[in-house]
PDB file of C-alpha atoms in Angstrom:
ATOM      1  CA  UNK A   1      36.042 111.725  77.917  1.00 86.00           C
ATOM      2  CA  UNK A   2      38.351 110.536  80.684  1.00 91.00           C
ATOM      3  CA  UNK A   3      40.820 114.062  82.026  1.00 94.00           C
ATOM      4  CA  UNK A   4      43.137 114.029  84.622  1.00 95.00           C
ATOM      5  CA  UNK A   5      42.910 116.200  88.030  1.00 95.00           C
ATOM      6  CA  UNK A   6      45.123 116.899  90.951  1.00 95.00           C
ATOM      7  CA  UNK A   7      43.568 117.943  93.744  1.00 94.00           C
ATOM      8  CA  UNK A   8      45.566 119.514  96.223  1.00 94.00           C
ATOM      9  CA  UNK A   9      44.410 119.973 100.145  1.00 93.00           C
ATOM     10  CA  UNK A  10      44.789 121.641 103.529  1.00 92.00           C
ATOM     11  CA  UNK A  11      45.921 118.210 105.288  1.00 92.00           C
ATOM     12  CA  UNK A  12      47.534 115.142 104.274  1.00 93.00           C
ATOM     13  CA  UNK A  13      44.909 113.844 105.688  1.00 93.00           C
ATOM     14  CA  UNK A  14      42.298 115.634 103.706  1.00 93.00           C
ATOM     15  CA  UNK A  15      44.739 113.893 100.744  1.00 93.00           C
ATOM     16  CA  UNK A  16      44.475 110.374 102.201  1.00 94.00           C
ATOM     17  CA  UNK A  17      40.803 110.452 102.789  1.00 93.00           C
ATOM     18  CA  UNK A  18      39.587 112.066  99.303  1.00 93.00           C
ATOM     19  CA  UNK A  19      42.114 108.965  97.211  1.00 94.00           C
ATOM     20  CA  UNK A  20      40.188 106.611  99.487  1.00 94.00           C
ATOM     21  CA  UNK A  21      36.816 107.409  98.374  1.00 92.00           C
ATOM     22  CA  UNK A  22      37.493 107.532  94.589  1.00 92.00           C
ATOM     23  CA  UNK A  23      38.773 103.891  95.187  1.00 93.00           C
ATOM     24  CA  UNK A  24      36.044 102.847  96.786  1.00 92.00           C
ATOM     25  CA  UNK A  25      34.556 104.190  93.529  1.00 90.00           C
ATOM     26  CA  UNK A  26      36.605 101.797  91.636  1.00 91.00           C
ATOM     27  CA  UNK A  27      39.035 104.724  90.181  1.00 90.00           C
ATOM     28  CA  UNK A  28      42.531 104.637  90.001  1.00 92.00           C
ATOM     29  CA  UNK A  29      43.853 107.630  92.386  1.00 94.00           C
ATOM     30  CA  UNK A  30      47.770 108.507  93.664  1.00 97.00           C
ATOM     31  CA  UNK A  31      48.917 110.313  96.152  1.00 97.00           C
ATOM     32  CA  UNK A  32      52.096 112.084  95.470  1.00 96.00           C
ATOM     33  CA  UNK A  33      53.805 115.495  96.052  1.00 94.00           C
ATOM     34  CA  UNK A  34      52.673 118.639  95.146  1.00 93.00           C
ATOM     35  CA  UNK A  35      54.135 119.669  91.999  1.00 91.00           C
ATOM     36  CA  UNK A  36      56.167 122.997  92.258  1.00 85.00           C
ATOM     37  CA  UNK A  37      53.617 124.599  89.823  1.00 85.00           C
ATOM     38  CA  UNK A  38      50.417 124.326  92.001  1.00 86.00           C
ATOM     39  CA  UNK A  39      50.870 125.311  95.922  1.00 74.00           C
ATOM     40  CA  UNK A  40      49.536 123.373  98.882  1.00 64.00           C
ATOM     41  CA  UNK A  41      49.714 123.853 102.825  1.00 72.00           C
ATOM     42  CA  UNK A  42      50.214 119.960 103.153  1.00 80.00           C
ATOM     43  CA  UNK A  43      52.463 119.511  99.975  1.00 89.00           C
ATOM     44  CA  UNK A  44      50.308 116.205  99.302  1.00 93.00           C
ATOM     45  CA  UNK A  45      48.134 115.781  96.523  1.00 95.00           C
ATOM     46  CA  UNK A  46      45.958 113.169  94.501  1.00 96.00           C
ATOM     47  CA  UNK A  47      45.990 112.579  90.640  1.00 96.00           C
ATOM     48  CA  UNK A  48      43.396 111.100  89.143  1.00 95.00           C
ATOM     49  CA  UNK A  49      41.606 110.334  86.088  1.00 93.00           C
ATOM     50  CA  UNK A  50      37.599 111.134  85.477  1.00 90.00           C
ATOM     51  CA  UNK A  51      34.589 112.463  83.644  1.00 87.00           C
ATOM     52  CA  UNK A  52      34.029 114.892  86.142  1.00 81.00           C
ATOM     53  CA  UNK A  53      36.396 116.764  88.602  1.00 80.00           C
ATOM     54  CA  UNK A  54      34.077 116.086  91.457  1.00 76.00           C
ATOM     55  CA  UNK A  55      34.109 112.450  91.333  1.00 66.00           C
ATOM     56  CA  UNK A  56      34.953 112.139  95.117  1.00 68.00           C
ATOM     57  CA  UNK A  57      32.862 115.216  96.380  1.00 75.00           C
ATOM     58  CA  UNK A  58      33.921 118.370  98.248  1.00 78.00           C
ATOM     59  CA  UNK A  59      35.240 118.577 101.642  1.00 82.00           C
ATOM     60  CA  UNK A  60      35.977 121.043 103.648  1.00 85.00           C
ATOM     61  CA  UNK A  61      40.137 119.569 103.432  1.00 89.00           C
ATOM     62  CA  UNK A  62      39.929 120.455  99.367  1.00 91.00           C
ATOM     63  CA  UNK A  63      42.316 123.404  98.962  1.00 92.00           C
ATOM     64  CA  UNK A  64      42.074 123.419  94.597  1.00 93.00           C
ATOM     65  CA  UNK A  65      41.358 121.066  91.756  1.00 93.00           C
ATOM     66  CA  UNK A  66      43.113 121.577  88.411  1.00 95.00           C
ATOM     67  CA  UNK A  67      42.698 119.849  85.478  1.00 95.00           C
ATOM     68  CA  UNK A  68      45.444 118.697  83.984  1.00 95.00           C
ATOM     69  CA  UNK A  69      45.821 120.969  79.830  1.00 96.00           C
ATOM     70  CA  UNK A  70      48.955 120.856  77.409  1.00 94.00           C
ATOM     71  CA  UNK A  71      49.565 123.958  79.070  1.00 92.00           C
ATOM     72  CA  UNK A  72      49.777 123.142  82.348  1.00 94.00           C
ATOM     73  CA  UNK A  73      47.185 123.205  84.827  1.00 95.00           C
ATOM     74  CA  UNK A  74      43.147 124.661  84.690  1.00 94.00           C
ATOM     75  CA  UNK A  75      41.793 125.437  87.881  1.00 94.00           C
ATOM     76  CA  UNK A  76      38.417 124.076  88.042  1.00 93.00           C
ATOM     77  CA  UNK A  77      37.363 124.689  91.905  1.00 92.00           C
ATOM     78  CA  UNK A  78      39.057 126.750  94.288  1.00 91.00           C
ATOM     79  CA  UNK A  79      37.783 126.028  98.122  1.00 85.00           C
TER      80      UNK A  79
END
């Protein structure tokens, strides 16, 4: 079962390089703004949709992953 996740990260750059390696994966990732909700140092994030919230890996840029609930947001890893 596919869920969505926005990570958020210390640099956009940390943002830029983490949607570049889930499309070299072949999965659909966007980087946007932060939504008000969830807080950032960069105010860049990157949606995306998978199995697993560590399709892309963990870098040392990865501020928070939440998974995206009726809710709102579950945080699912907290760097």
């Amino acid at each position: 079962m596919y869920h969505t996740y926005i990570a958020t990260f210390f640099s956009h750059f940390g943002a830029i390089r983490f949607s570049r390696e889930l499309k070299k994966k072949g999965m659909k990732a966007t980087v946007m703004p932060v939504p008000r909700n969830l807080s950032s140092s960069c105010g860049t994030c990157v949606s995306y949709e998978s199995e697993n919230w560590d399709a892309a890996g963990i870098s040392e840029e990865l501020e928070q992953i939440v998974r995206v609930v009726d809710e709102g947001y579950q945080k699912v890893y907290e760097g």
